[in-house]
PDB file of C-alpha atoms in Angstrom:
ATOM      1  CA  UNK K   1      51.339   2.934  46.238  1.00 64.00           C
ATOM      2  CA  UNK K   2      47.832   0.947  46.726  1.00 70.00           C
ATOM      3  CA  UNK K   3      45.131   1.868  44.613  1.00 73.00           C
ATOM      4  CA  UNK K   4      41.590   0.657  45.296  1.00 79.00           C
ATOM      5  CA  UNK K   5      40.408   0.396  41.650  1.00 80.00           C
ATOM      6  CA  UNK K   6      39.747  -3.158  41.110  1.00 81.00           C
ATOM      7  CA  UNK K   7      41.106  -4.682  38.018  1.00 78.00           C
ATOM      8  CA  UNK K   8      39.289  -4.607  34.753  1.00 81.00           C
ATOM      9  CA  UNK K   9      38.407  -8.069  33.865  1.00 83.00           C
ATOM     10  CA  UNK K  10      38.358  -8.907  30.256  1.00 83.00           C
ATOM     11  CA  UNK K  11      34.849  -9.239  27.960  1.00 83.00           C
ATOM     12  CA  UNK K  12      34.882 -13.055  26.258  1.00 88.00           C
ATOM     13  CA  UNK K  13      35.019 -11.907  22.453  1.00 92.00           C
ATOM     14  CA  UNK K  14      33.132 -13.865  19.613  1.00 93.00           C
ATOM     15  CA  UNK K  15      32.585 -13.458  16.152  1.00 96.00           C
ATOM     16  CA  UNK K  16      29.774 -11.416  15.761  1.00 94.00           C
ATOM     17  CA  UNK K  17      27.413 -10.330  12.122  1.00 94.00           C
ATOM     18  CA  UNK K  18      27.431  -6.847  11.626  1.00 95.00           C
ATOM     19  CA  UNK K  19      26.719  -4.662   8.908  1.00 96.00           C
ATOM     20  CA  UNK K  20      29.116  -2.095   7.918  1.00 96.00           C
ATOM     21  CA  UNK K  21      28.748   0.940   5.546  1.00 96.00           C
ATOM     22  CA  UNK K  22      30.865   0.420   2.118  1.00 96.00           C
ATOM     23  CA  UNK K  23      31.664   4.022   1.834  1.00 94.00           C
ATOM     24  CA  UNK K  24      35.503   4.725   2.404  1.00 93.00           C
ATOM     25  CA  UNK K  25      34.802   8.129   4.289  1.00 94.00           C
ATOM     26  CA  UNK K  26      32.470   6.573   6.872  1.00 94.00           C
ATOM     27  CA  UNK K  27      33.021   4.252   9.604  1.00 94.00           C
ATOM     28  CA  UNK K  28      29.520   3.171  10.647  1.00 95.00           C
ATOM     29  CA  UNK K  29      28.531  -0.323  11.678  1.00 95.00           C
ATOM     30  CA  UNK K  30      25.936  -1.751  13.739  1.00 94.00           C
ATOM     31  CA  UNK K  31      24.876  -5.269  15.416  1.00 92.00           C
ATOM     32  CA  UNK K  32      23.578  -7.409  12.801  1.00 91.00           C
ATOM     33  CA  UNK K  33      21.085  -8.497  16.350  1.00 86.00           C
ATOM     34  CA  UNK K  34      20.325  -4.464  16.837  1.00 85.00           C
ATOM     35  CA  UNK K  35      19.461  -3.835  13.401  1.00 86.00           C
ATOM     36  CA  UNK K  36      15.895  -3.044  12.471  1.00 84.00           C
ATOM     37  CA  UNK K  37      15.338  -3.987   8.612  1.00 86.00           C
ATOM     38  CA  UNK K  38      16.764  -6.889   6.338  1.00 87.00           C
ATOM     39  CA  UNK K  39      19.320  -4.875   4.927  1.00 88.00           C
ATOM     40  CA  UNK K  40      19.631  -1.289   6.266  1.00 92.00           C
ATOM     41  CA  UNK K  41      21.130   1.493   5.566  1.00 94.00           C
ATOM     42  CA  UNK K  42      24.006   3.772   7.254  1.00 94.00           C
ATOM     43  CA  UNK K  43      22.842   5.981   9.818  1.00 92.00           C
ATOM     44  CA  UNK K  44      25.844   8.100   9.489  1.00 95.00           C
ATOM     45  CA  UNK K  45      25.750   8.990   5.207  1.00 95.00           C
ATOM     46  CA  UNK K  46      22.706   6.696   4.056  1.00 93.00           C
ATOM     47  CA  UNK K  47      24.739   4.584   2.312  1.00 95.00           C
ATOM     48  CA  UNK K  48      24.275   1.103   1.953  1.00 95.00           C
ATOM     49  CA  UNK K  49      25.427  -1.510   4.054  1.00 96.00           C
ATOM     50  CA  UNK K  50      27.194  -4.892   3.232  1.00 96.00           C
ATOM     51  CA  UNK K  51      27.436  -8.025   5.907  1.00 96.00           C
ATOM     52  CA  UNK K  52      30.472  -8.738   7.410  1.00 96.00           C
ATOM     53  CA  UNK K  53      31.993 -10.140  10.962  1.00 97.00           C
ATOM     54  CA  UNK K  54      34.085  -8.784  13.861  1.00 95.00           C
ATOM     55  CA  UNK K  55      35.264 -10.083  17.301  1.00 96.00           C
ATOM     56  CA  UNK K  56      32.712  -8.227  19.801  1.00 94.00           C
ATOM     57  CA  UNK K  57      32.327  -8.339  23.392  1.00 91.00           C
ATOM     58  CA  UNK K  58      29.308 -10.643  23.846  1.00 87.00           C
ATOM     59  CA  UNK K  59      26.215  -9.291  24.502  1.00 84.00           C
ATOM     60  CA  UNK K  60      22.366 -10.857  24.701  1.00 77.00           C
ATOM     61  CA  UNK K  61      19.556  -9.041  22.452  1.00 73.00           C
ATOM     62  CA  UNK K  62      16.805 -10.204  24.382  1.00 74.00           C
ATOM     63  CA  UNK K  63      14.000  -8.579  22.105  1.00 74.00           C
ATOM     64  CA  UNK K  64      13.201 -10.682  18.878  1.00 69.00           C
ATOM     65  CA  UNK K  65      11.775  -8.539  16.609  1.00 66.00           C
ATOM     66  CA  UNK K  66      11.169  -9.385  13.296  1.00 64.00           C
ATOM     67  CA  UNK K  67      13.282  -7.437  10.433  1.00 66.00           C
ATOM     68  CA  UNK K  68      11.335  -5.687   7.733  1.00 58.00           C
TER      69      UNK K  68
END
């Protein structure tokens, strides 16, 4: 049967900086590039957050703002 879906082409991956919550209950992360302050804090449990790395689909942050 023909289907007119076109096929999903894959996202180049890198290694991107996050920051990840270091509670064991939570699972929240963000962009290291999307975050707002120097080190923040979970928006999930207010936890902290430690740095760490994952293989992300790339993507530009085209706004520089500075991190308070």
């Amino acid at each position: 049967m023909y289907s007119r879906k076109k096929p999903i082409e894959e996202l180049p991956q890198e290694e991107t900086a996050i920051w990840q919550c270091v509670s064991d209950d939570c699972i929240g992360w963000m962009r290291d590039d999307f975050s707002f302050e120097a080190v923040p804090t979970c928006y999930l449990c207010s936890s902290p957050m430690v740095s760490a790395t994952r293989m992300l689909p790339a993507l530009v942050n085209t706004t520089k703002m500075r991190k308070i």
